[in-house]
Tab-separated table of C-alpha atoms in Angstrom:
chain	number	residue	atom	x	y	z
O	28	UNK	CA	13.836	40.127	7.805
O	29	UNK	CA	17.100	39.550	6.724
O	30	UNK	CA	18.706	38.066	9.361
O	31	UNK	CA	15.961	35.846	9.811
O	32	UNK	CA	16.515	34.653	6.161
O	33	UNK	CA	20.424	34.450	7.297
O	34	UNK	CA	20.055	32.292	9.956
O	35	UNK	CA	18.207	29.581	8.108
O	36	UNK	CA	20.169	28.938	5.287
O	37	UNK	CA	22.949	28.816	8.104
O	38	UNK	CA	20.618	26.820	9.380
O	39	UNK	CA	20.542	24.391	6.367
O	40	UNK	CA	24.522	25.241	5.516
O	41	UNK	CA	26.145	24.167	8.956
O	42	UNK	CA	23.234	20.651	10.191
O	43	UNK	CA	25.458	18.393	7.053
O	44	UNK	CA	28.313	19.286	9.725
O	45	UNK	CA	27.542	18.255	12.812
O	46	UNK	CA	28.304	14.743	14.797
O	47	UNK	CA	26.654	11.847	14.075
O	48	UNK	CA	24.755	11.775	17.174
O	49	UNK	CA	23.241	14.856	16.373
O	50	UNK	CA	19.441	14.820	17.185
O	51	UNK	CA	16.690	16.524	14.851
O	52	UNK	CA	14.278	17.955	17.031
O	53	UNK	CA	10.739	20.061	15.362
O	54	UNK	CA	9.016	22.767	17.255
O	55	UNK	CA	5.536	24.260	15.520
O	56	UNK	CA	5.664	28.056	15.991
O	57	UNK	CA	4.644	29.916	19.448
O	58	UNK	CA	5.777	26.851	21.222
O	59	UNK	CA	8.781	26.484	22.900
O	60	UNK	CA	11.116	24.295	24.100
O	61	UNK	CA	12.975	22.443	27.377
O	62	UNK	CA	16.637	21.564	27.856
O	63	UNK	CA	16.891	19.361	30.251
O	64	UNK	CA	20.147	18.677	31.823
O	65	UNK	CA	21.914	16.605	33.929
O	66	UNK	CA	22.366	16.667	37.039
O	67	UNK	CA	24.892	16.778	39.886
O	68	UNK	CA	26.963	18.142	37.325
O	69	UNK	CA	29.523	21.080	38.406
O	70	UNK	CA	29.166	23.291	35.059
O	71	UNK	CA	26.818	23.039	32.125
O	72	UNK	CA	27.197	25.036	28.679
O	73	UNK	CA	24.367	25.392	26.032
O	74	UNK	CA	25.084	26.934	23.368
O	75	UNK	CA	24.403	27.935	19.897
O	76	UNK	CA	26.151	28.175	16.333
O	77	UNK	CA	24.993	30.850	13.742
O	78	UNK	CA	27.531	30.813	11.213
O	79	UNK	CA	31.308	30.913	13.218
O	80	UNK	CA	29.979	32.981	16.566
O	81	UNK	CA	28.963	30.746	18.938
O	82	UNK	CA	26.081	32.456	21.270
O	83	UNK	CA	26.386	31.262	24.134
O	84	UNK	CA	22.734	30.520	25.642
O	85	UNK	CA	23.141	29.329	28.993
O	86	UNK	CA	26.025	28.508	31.394
O	87	UNK	CA	25.205	27.573	35.345
O	88	UNK	CA	28.613	28.735	36.715
O	89	UNK	CA	27.878	32.198	35.430
O	90	UNK	CA	24.270	32.792	34.643
O	91	UNK	CA	23.275	35.684	32.408
O	92	UNK	CA	27.295	36.760	32.911
O	93	UNK	CA	26.985	41.331	31.812
O	94	UNK	CA	29.606	39.672	28.836
O	95	UNK	CA	26.255	37.312	27.488
O	96	UNK	CA	26.980	37.452	24.236
O	97	UNK	CA	22.288	36.798	23.420
O	98	UNK	CA	20.610	39.148	22.168
O	99	UNK	CA	18.391	40.800	24.167
O	100	UNK	CA	14.679	39.816	22.611
O	101	UNK	CA	16.383	36.495	22.351
O	102	UNK	CA	17.450	36.984	26.497
O	103	UNK	CA	13.753	38.206	27.355
O	104	UNK	CA	11.966	34.309	25.903
O	105	UNK	CA	15.041	32.326	28.086
O	106	UNK	CA	14.221	31.212	31.541
O	107	UNK	CA	15.659	28.927	33.459
O	108	UNK	CA	14.385	26.729	36.164
O	109	UNK	CA	18.485	25.496	38.259
O	110	UNK	CA	16.367	23.780	40.788
O	111	UNK	CA	15.408	20.794	38.456
O	112	UNK	CA	18.796	21.819	35.461
O	113	UNK	CA	15.786	22.658	32.947
O	114	UNK	CA	16.156	25.411	30.594
O	115	UNK	CA	13.116	26.508	28.418
O	116	UNK	CA	13.162	28.809	25.083
O	117	UNK	CA	9.580	30.430	25.496
O	118	UNK	CA	7.650	32.181	21.924
O	119	UNK	CA	10.066	30.249	19.103
O	120	UNK	CA	9.976	31.618	16.114
O	121	UNK	CA	12.285	30.685	12.945
O	122	UNK	CA	14.724	32.571	13.530
O	123	UNK	CA	15.665	29.580	16.705
O	124	UNK	CA	16.168	27.491	14.325
O	125	UNK	CA	19.581	25.807	14.039
O	126	UNK	CA	22.642	24.031	15.478
O	127	UNK	CA	22.703	23.585	19.334
O	128	UNK	CA	24.941	22.168	21.670
O	129	UNK	CA	25.352	20.754	25.416
O	130	UNK	CA	28.096	20.599	27.722
O	131	UNK	CA	28.551	19.288	31.024
O	132	UNK	CA	30.980	19.074	33.007
O	133	UNK	CA	32.467	17.126	36.468
O	134	UNK	CA	35.706	18.121	38.348
O	135	UNK	CA	37.508	18.477	35.058
O	136	UNK	CA	36.290	16.292	32.554
O	137	UNK	CA	33.245	16.612	29.676
O	138	UNK	CA	30.273	14.409	31.256
O	139	UNK	CA	27.672	15.042	29.295
O	140	UNK	CA	27.078	15.877	25.076
O	141	UNK	CA	24.188	15.997	23.472
O	142	UNK	CA	24.201	18.312	19.793
O	143	UNK	CA	20.163	18.907	18.523
O	144	UNK	CA	18.666	20.662	15.930
O	145	UNK	CA	15.447	23.336	16.281
O	146	UNK	CA	13.286	23.342	13.147
O	147	UNK	CA	10.862	25.687	13.982
O	148	UNK	CA	8.079	25.337	11.490
O	149	UNK	CA	5.200	27.712	10.987
O	150	UNK	CA	1.884	25.091	10.762
O	151	UNK	CA	1.572	21.269	12.269
O	152	UNK	CA	-0.402	18.577	10.218
O	153	UNK	CA	-2.024	16.035	12.454
O	154	UNK	CA	-0.355	12.823	11.483
O	155	UNK	CA	-2.311	10.196	9.321
O	156	UNK	CA	-1.995	5.935	10.051
O	157	UNK	CA	-0.711	3.492	6.712
O	158	UNK	CA	-0.296	0.128	6.829
O	159	UNK	CA	1.999	-1.989	5.041
O	160	UNK	CA	2.764	-6.224	5.538
O	161	UNK	CA	6.569	-6.481	5.775
O	162	UNK	CA	7.757	-7.324	1.708
O	163	UNK	CA	5.439	-4.546	0.187
O	164	UNK	CA	5.834	-1.169	-1.032
O	165	UNK	CA	3.901	2.490	0.150
O	166	UNK	CA	4.059	5.666	-0.424
O	167	UNK	CA	3.766	7.898	2.158
O	168	UNK	CA	1.796	11.448	0.947
O	169	UNK	CA	3.037	14.624	1.908
O	170	UNK	CA	-0.011	17.132	2.819
O	171	UNK	CA	1.125	20.084	1.428
O	172	UNK	CA	3.892	19.850	-0.529
O	173	UNK	CA	3.856	21.821	-4.451
O	174	UNK	CA	6.153	22.137	-6.938
O	175	UNK	CA	7.521	25.357	-5.806
O	176	UNK	CA	8.559	24.464	-2.577
O	177	UNK	CA	11.934	22.535	-1.228
O	178	UNK	CA	10.539	18.557	0.503
O	179	UNK	CA	12.678	17.035	3.027
O	180	UNK	CA	12.028	14.096	4.782
O	181	UNK	CA	12.045	12.920	8.404
O	182	UNK	CA	11.923	9.393	9.970
O	183	UNK	CA	11.416	9.360	14.048
O	184	UNK	CA	14.249	8.219	16.702
O	185	UNK	CA	13.557	4.711	18.600
O	186	UNK	CA	15.218	5.008	21.859
O	187	UNK	CA	15.350	8.880	23.840
O	188	UNK	CA	12.399	9.361	25.964
O	189	UNK	CA	11.935	12.983	23.432
O	190	UNK	CA	11.023	13.060	20.352
O	191	UNK	CA	13.808	12.912	18.133
O	192	UNK	CA	14.079	12.824	14.443
O	193	UNK	CA	16.919	11.513	12.073
O	194	UNK	CA	17.245	12.365	8.128
O	195	UNK	CA	15.637	9.925	5.614
O	196	UNK	CA	18.712	9.969	3.331
O	197	UNK	CA	21.613	10.556	5.556
O	198	UNK	CA	23.855	14.005	5.203
O	199	UNK	CA	21.875	14.648	2.155
O	200	UNK	CA	19.099	17.541	2.670
O	201	UNK	CA	18.190	17.637	-1.044
O	202	UNK	CA	15.363	15.218	-2.350
O	203	UNK	CA	17.097	12.513	-3.606
O	204	UNK	CA	16.284	9.686	-5.400
O	205	UNK	CA	17.580	6.889	-3.167
O	206	UNK	CA	19.501	6.383	-0.201
O	207	UNK	CA	21.937	4.410	0.706
O	208	UNK	CA	19.750	0.807	0.832
O	209	UNK	CA	18.408	1.597	-2.422
O	210	UNK	CA	14.319	1.973	-0.076
O	211	UNK	CA	13.942	4.521	0.525
O	212	UNK	CA	12.567	6.760	-2.902
O	213	UNK	CA	10.886	10.101	-3.416
O	214	UNK	CA	8.337	10.709	-6.133
O	215	UNK	CA	8.972	12.610	-8.102
O	216	UNK	CA	5.438	14.645	-9.261
O	217	UNK	CA	3.819	13.845	-5.648
O	218	UNK	CA	6.634	14.697	-3.539
O	219	UNK	CA	5.287	11.359	-1.613
O	220	UNK	CA	8.223	8.868	0.074
O	221	UNK	CA	8.557	5.635	-1.479
O	222	UNK	CA	9.176	2.866	1.414
O	223	UNK	CA	10.059	-0.784	-0.772
O	224	UNK	CA	9.503	-3.535	1.083
O	225	UNK	CA	9.019	-2.962	3.635
O	226	UNK	CA	10.643	-4.719	7.069
O	227	UNK	CA	9.475	-4.143	10.466
O	228	UNK	CA	11.839	-0.986	11.048
O	229	UNK	CA	10.381	0.777	8.841
O	230	UNK	CA	7.200	0.643	11.344
O	231	UNK	CA	7.890	4.163	12.446
O	232	UNK	CA	6.834	7.861	12.311
O	233	UNK	CA	7.475	9.820	9.265
O	234	UNK	CA	7.744	13.735	8.812
O	235	UNK	CA	7.936	15.515	5.485
O	236	UNK	CA	8.924	19.204	6.044
O	237	UNK	CA	7.775	21.437	3.475
O	238	UNK	CA	9.757	24.958	3.098
O	239	UNK	CA	9.760	27.884	1.269
O	240	UNK	CA	13.104	29.971	1.455
O	241	UNK	CA	14.344	27.426	3.097
O	242	UNK	CA	11.975	28.186	6.082
O	243	UNK	CA	10.296	25.729	7.799
O	244	UNK	CA	5.577	26.610	6.293
O	245	UNK	CA	4.214	22.694	7.664
O	246	UNK	CA	5.136	19.837	8.852
O	247	UNK	CA	3.124	16.414	7.843
O	248	UNK	CA	3.304	13.732	10.069
O	249	UNK	CA	2.341	9.676	8.966
O	250	UNK	CA	2.356	6.389	10.846
O	251	UNK	CA	4.266	3.487	8.500
O	252	UNK	CA	2.150	0.542	11.145
O	253	UNK	CA	2.048	-2.965	9.801
O	254	UNK	CA	-0.980	-4.061	9.000
O	255	UNK	CA	-3.210	-7.193	7.332
O	256	UNK	CA	-6.141	-8.457	6.390
O	257	UNK	CA	-7.454	-11.863	8.252
O	258	UNK	CA	-9.571	-13.854	6.313
O	259	UNK	CA	-10.897	-16.607	7.798
O	260	UNK	CA	-15.032	-17.959	7.270
O	261	UNK	CA	-17.230	-19.264	10.714
O	262	UNK	CA	-16.272	-21.324	12.589
O	263	UNK	CA	-12.118	-20.800	12.007
O	264	UNK	CA	-9.814	-20.628	14.601
O	265	UNK	CA	-7.688	-17.232	14.182
O	266	UNK	CA	-4.718	-15.704	16.216
O	267	UNK	CA	-3.580	-12.052	15.540
O	268	UNK	CA	0.461	-12.220	16.817
O	269	UNK	CA	1.580	-9.341	18.194
O	270	UNK	CA	4.873	-8.120	17.338
O	271	UNK	CA	6.169	-5.350	17.893
O	272	UNK	CA	6.512	-5.061	21.812
O	273	UNK	CA	10.633	-5.755	22.570
O	274	UNK	CA	12.415	-5.921	25.914
O	275	UNK	CA	12.491	-1.796	26.536
O	276	UNK	CA	8.766	-1.423	26.688
O	277	UNK	CA	7.137	-0.829	30.252
O	278	UNK	CA	3.827	-2.174	30.001
O	279	UNK	CA	2.617	-4.906	28.268
O	280	UNK	CA	0.474	-4.892	24.505
O	281	UNK	CA	-3.464	-3.677	24.642
O	282	UNK	CA	-5.596	-5.060	22.205
O	283	UNK	CA	-8.882	-3.041	20.652
O	284	UNK	CA	-11.283	-3.330	18.593
O	285	UNK	CA	-13.422	-0.522	16.616
O	286	UNK	CA	-16.643	-1.791	15.997
O	287	UNK	CA	-19.180	-0.808	13.574
O	288	UNK	CA	-20.035	2.579	15.883
O	289	UNK	CA	-16.619	3.755	16.138
O	290	UNK	CA	-16.866	3.048	19.403
O	291	UNK	CA	-13.253	1.364	20.826
O	292	UNK	CA	-13.554	-1.616	23.467
O	293	UNK	CA	-10.273	-3.006	24.861
O	294	UNK	CA	-9.701	-6.654	25.377
O	295	UNK	CA	-8.274	-9.659	26.800
O	296	UNK	CA	-9.436	-8.588	30.276
O	297	UNK	CA	-10.063	-11.573	32.496
O	298	UNK	CA	-14.373	-12.053	31.895
O	299	UNK	CA	-13.916	-11.744	28.807
O	300	UNK	CA	-12.565	-15.401	27.573
O	301	UNK	CA	-13.693	-14.250	23.577
O	302	UNK	CA	-11.388	-13.725	22.244
O	303	UNK	CA	-9.350	-13.865	24.260
O	304	UNK	CA	-5.093	-13.414	24.715
O	305	UNK	CA	-1.993	-15.871	25.788
O	306	UNK	CA	1.034	-15.813	26.932
O	307	UNK	CA	2.828	-14.050	23.829
O	308	UNK	CA	0.052	-11.449	23.700
O	309	UNK	CA	-1.905	-13.259	20.639
O	310	UNK	CA	-4.996	-12.308	20.416
O	311	UNK	CA	-6.788	-15.913	19.631
O	312	UNK	CA	-10.148	-16.737	18.329
O	313	UNK	CA	-11.642	-19.941	19.045
O	314	UNK	CA	-14.113	-20.552	16.834
O	315	UNK	CA	-15.219	-17.505	14.509
O	316	UNK	CA	-18.345	-16.149	14.872
O	317	UNK	CA	-19.966	-13.745	12.120
O	318	UNK	CA	-19.424	-10.025	14.810
O	319	UNK	CA	-15.856	-11.266	15.036
O	320	UNK	CA	-15.497	-8.685	11.617
O	321	UNK	CA	-13.346	-5.881	12.854
O	322	UNK	CA	-10.445	-3.628	12.203
O	323	UNK	CA	-7.807	-5.381	15.513
O	324	UNK	CA	-4.928	-2.760	16.577
O	325	UNK	CA	-2.478	-4.019	19.634
O	326	UNK	CA	-1.102	-1.565	21.065
O	327	UNK	CA	2.010	-0.259	23.075
O	328	UNK	CA	4.578	3.050	23.758
O	329	UNK	CA	3.620	4.651	20.341
O	330	UNK	CA	3.548	1.857	18.207
O	331	UNK	CA	0.912	0.264	17.022
O	332	UNK	CA	0.057	-3.150	15.038
O	333	UNK	CA	-3.422	-3.105	12.728
O	334	UNK	CA	-5.692	-6.264	11.875
O	335	UNK	CA	-8.529	-6.362	9.261
O	336	UNK	CA	-10.475	-9.583	10.359
O	337	UNK	CA	-12.860	-10.436	7.778
O	338	UNK	CA	-15.352	-13.624	8.718
O	339	UNK	CA	-17.464	-14.807	6.024
O	340	UNK	CA	-20.148	-17.703	5.894
O	341	UNK	CA	-18.733	-20.795	5.406
O	342	UNK	CA	-16.658	-20.969	1.774
O	343	UNK	CA	-17.851	-23.128	-1.048
O	344	UNK	CA	-15.932	-24.593	-3.734
O	345	UNK	CA	-13.962	-21.875	-5.706
O	346	UNK	CA	-14.514	-20.829	-9.556
O	347	UNK	CA	-11.958	-21.462	-11.927
O	348	UNK	CA	-10.665	-19.424	-14.866
O	349	UNK	CA	-8.651	-19.869	-17.025
O	350	UNK	CA	-5.987	-16.999	-19.061
O	351	UNK	CA	-3.661	-15.893	-21.218
O	352	UNK	CA	-0.319	-13.099	-21.324
O	353	UNK	CA	-1.795	-10.049	-22.312
O	354	UNK	CA	-5.713	-10.406	-21.446
O	355	UNK	CA	-8.318	-8.822	-20.676
O	356	UNK	CA	-10.220	-10.787	-17.647
O	357	UNK	CA	-13.191	-9.629	-16.370
O	358	UNK	CA	-14.624	-11.230	-12.352
O	359	UNK	CA	-17.743	-11.430	-11.466
O	360	UNK	CA	-19.292	-10.617	-7.642
O	361	UNK	CA	-22.456	-12.326	-8.319
O	362	UNK	CA	-23.634	-11.525	-5.028
O	363	UNK	CA	-23.765	-8.148	-5.805
O	364	UNK	CA	-26.563	-6.009	-5.064
O	365	UNK	CA	-27.290	-2.131	-4.820
O	366	UNK	CA	-28.711	-2.148	-1.051
O	367	UNK	CA	-25.295	-4.054	-0.864
O	368	UNK	CA	-21.282	-3.362	-0.104
O	369	UNK	CA	-18.492	-5.538	-1.180
O	370	UNK	CA	-14.761	-5.734	-1.954
O	371	UNK	CA	-12.222	-7.158	-3.838
O	372	UNK	CA	-9.634	-9.119	-1.538
O	373	UNK	CA	-6.421	-11.273	-3.443
O	374	UNK	CA	-4.748	-14.279	-2.409
O	375	UNK	CA	-1.288	-13.740	-5.067
O	376	UNK	CA	0.928	-16.671	-5.370
O	377	UNK	CA	3.058	-14.206	-5.957
O	378	UNK	CA	3.178	-13.030	-1.843
O	379	UNK	CA	3.389	-16.406	-0.567
O	380	UNK	CA	-0.334	-16.803	-0.392
O	381	UNK	CA	-0.954	-13.213	1.889
O	382	UNK	CA	-4.284	-11.774	1.523
O	383	UNK	CA	-4.059	-7.887	0.598
O	384	UNK	CA	-6.732	-6.012	-0.859
O	385	UNK	CA	-8.422	-4.381	-4.167
O	386	UNK	CA	-8.804	-0.946	-2.611
O	387	UNK	CA	-6.084	-0.825	-0.397
O	388	UNK	CA	-3.778	-1.571	-2.399
O	389	UNK	CA	-4.399	0.707	-6.215
O	390	UNK	CA	-3.097	-2.077	-8.288
O	391	UNK	CA	-2.361	-0.596	-11.720
O	392	UNK	CA	-4.089	-2.119	-15.033
O	393	UNK	CA	-7.089	-3.561	-12.547
O	394	UNK	CA	-10.505	-1.581	-11.676
O	395	UNK	CA	-13.479	-1.983	-9.116
O	396	UNK	CA	-16.229	0.042	-8.227
O	397	UNK	CA	-18.050	-0.129	-5.839
O	398	UNK	CA	-20.899	1.577	-7.319
O	399	UNK	CA	-20.917	-0.077	-10.727
O	400	UNK	CA	-21.675	-3.645	-11.419
O	401	UNK	CA	-18.784	-4.892	-8.534
O	402	UNK	CA	-17.029	-7.427	-11.110
O	403	UNK	CA	-12.928	-6.826	-10.927
O	404	UNK	CA	-11.083	-5.990	-13.980
O	405	UNK	CA	-7.104	-6.545	-15.168
O	406	UNK	CA	-6.278	-5.549	-18.397
O	407	UNK	CA	-2.537	-6.357	-19.682
O	408	UNK	CA	-2.884	-9.994	-17.119
O	409	UNK	CA	0.231	-11.066	-16.906
O	410	UNK	CA	2.074	-14.250	-14.751
O	411	UNK	CA	1.938	-13.421	-12.023
O	412	UNK	CA	-1.822	-12.112	-11.534
O	413	UNK	CA	-2.392	-15.477	-10.654
O	414	UNK	CA	-3.508	-16.103	-7.134
O	415	UNK	CA	-7.799	-16.232	-5.475
O	416	UNK	CA	-9.993	-13.589	-5.872
O	417	UNK	CA	-12.215	-13.034	-3.066
O	418	UNK	CA	-15.546	-10.547	-3.912
O	419	UNK	CA	-16.708	-10.660	-0.203
O	420	UNK	CA	-19.695	-9.213	0.554
O	421	UNK	CA	-21.390	-6.859	3.621
O	422	UNK	CA	-24.049	-5.348	5.069
O	423	UNK	CA	-24.098	-1.739	5.625
O	424	UNK	CA	-25.626	-1.152	8.384
O	425	UNK	CA	-22.628	-3.420	10.522
O	426	UNK	CA	-20.721	-4.300	8.226
O	427	UNK	CA	-20.870	-8.097	8.502
O	428	UNK	CA	-19.204	-10.401	5.926
O	429	UNK	CA	-23.377	-11.586	3.974
O	430	UNK	CA	-21.271	-13.921	1.508
O	431	UNK	CA	-18.692	-14.571	-0.585
O	432	UNK	CA	-16.829	-15.597	-3.269
O	433	UNK	CA	-14.328	-17.611	-5.243
O	434	UNK	CA	-12.172	-17.602	-8.109
O	435	UNK	CA	-9.110	-19.331	-8.431
O	436	UNK	CA	-7.300	-17.942	-12.365
O	437	UNK	CA	-5.089	-20.152	-13.535
O	438	UNK	CA	-2.879	-18.767	-16.112
O	439	UNK	CA	-2.582	-20.996	-19.200
O	440	UNK	CA	0.710	-22.249	-19.759
O	441	UNK	CA	1.017	-22.610	-23.489
O	442	UNK	CA	2.325	-26.149	-22.686
O	443	UNK	CA	0.654	-26.824	-19.413
O	444	UNK	CA	-2.300	-28.734	-19.235
O	445	UNK	CA	-5.004	-26.519	-19.320
O	446	UNK	CA	-3.735	-25.739	-22.776
O	447	UNK	CA	-5.161	-27.000	-26.378
O	448	UNK	CA	-2.052	-28.543	-27.306
O	449	UNK	CA	-2.760	-30.214	-23.965
O	450	UNK	CA	-6.042	-30.779	-24.142
O	451	UNK	CA	-5.862	-32.435	-28.252
O	452	UNK	CA	-3.073	-34.761	-26.621
O	453	UNK	CA	-4.939	-35.994	-23.881
O	454	UNK	CA	-7.738	-36.466	-27.193
O	455	UNK	CA	-5.210	-37.660	-29.589
O	456	UNK	CA	-4.206	-40.354	-26.507
O	457	UNK	CA	-7.177	-41.490	-25.323
O	458	UNK	CA	-7.990	-42.618	-29.012
O	459	UNK	CA	-4.799	-44.019	-29.486
O	460	UNK	CA	-5.699	-45.753	-25.843
O	461	UNK	CA	-9.634	-46.754	-27.060
O	462	UNK	CA	-7.875	-48.382	-30.034
O	463	UNK	CA	-4.185	-50.034	-28.416
O	464	UNK	CA	-7.046	-51.293	-25.860
O	465	UNK	CA	-9.958	-52.757	-28.954
O	466	UNK	CA	-7.274	-54.384	-30.203
O	467	UNK	CA	-6.742	-56.499	-27.199
O	468	UNK	CA	-10.465	-56.927	-26.824
O	469	UNK	CA	-10.011	-58.543	-30.550
O	470	UNK	CA	-6.420	-60.563	-30.142
O	471	UNK	CA	-8.524	-61.937	-26.818
O	472	UNK	CA	-11.502	-63.101	-28.913
O	473	UNK	CA	-10.054	-64.985	-31.710
O	474	UNK	CA	-7.434	-66.496	-28.821
O	475	UNK	CA	-10.455	-67.762	-27.089
O	476	UNK	CA	-12.027	-68.627	-30.009
O	477	UNK	CA	-9.607	-70.708	-31.823
O	478	UNK	CA	-8.858	-72.252	-28.623
O	479	UNK	CA	-12.166	-73.500	-28.488
O	480	UNK	CA	-12.457	-74.885	-32.229
O	481	UNK	CA	-9.277	-76.875	-31.561
O	482	UNK	CA	-10.710	-78.276	-28.229
O	483	UNK	CA	-14.069	-78.971	-30.393
O	484	UNK	CA	-11.915	-81.203	-33.233
O	485	UNK	CA	-10.092	-82.982	-30.247
O	486	UNK	CA	-13.755	-84.203	-28.751
């Protein structure tokens, strides 16, 4: 047990000194890991560093030498397949965690060099998807985190055939509050990873490693995917873009939709015209219907892009409600009924007219309950809360939108067009204008009467 603890300690002591191209492999306990070496090389060496000692696991030019430094308990778990240049460690344990190196030579020259760190975790928790739009801030949870355990966040690398990871905070393995770009933070109380101002490079998988005495207790995987709510009315045109493709994808993206029975339907086949997939792999609805509402996925390789399409009956004219800073605003969902499901959406002025859900954002200062009267309450309101708020009412059986109400929340500026000052000024100006008009009429009447008297005198 002491040897295991020492090796695990050395893993994280050495991990910061490994070459910048080092790749991190996360494996579950009692699984296996295979080293795949390039073919057509004279000799290859796979070694592992434990402190200052270098254990040679495989030497293809002298496999299983009598002078091998590999312990017998480890040698019994090593399997080689020379014909395919692959070497496997079976039944991984915590003691197998550590830095490894691959080196190959051809005619005396190094033609392959690879630094790998293997981290063995006791358990693995299924991944969960989280959606975010560009520019938003999202908290990715770390399930299993506790106050007495250490947390390390990793981010999946792209461009490798094998699943590899890198540290979110560079060489610093501790739960620091910022990385060099300043967009990643660890939330102190929950150990969640906060990603601010989301960009396209952030859409990948993340893993938090829950550590106990430098051993990985569990790994929890979350995937950050592009997500957007598209809100339309019947008869309009909608285009869902697929922006996750690039030149390295061998297969074109596939569109899928999850319907009310949670079954997956593949879209864009040749015999399907509504919706259709154009040359840019966008999903096009030429004339929306109520039954087009649903969750749509654009999938390619290990990535996906998600849309929630909400189609409601024709919109009526919105109501206008004024507010001043610091007030509490209560927006009513007048079509709310106990036998229906409803949701609140916001078309925010601050987010350049983008639509997002109050439920997903979990906005502070905003309270809403589908089990209450359906109202949306915004406390301590600010100028940034201005926008168009929509309450959509759904049928719980097929989750299709039955009605929608729109309320435009307008900030009542002290000297704006909705302010008391502006209204008083308009009233005063109106009175002055009426007085001016009356004076003009009086002058015109007096002038006309004088002209009539003058004409009568001459006659």
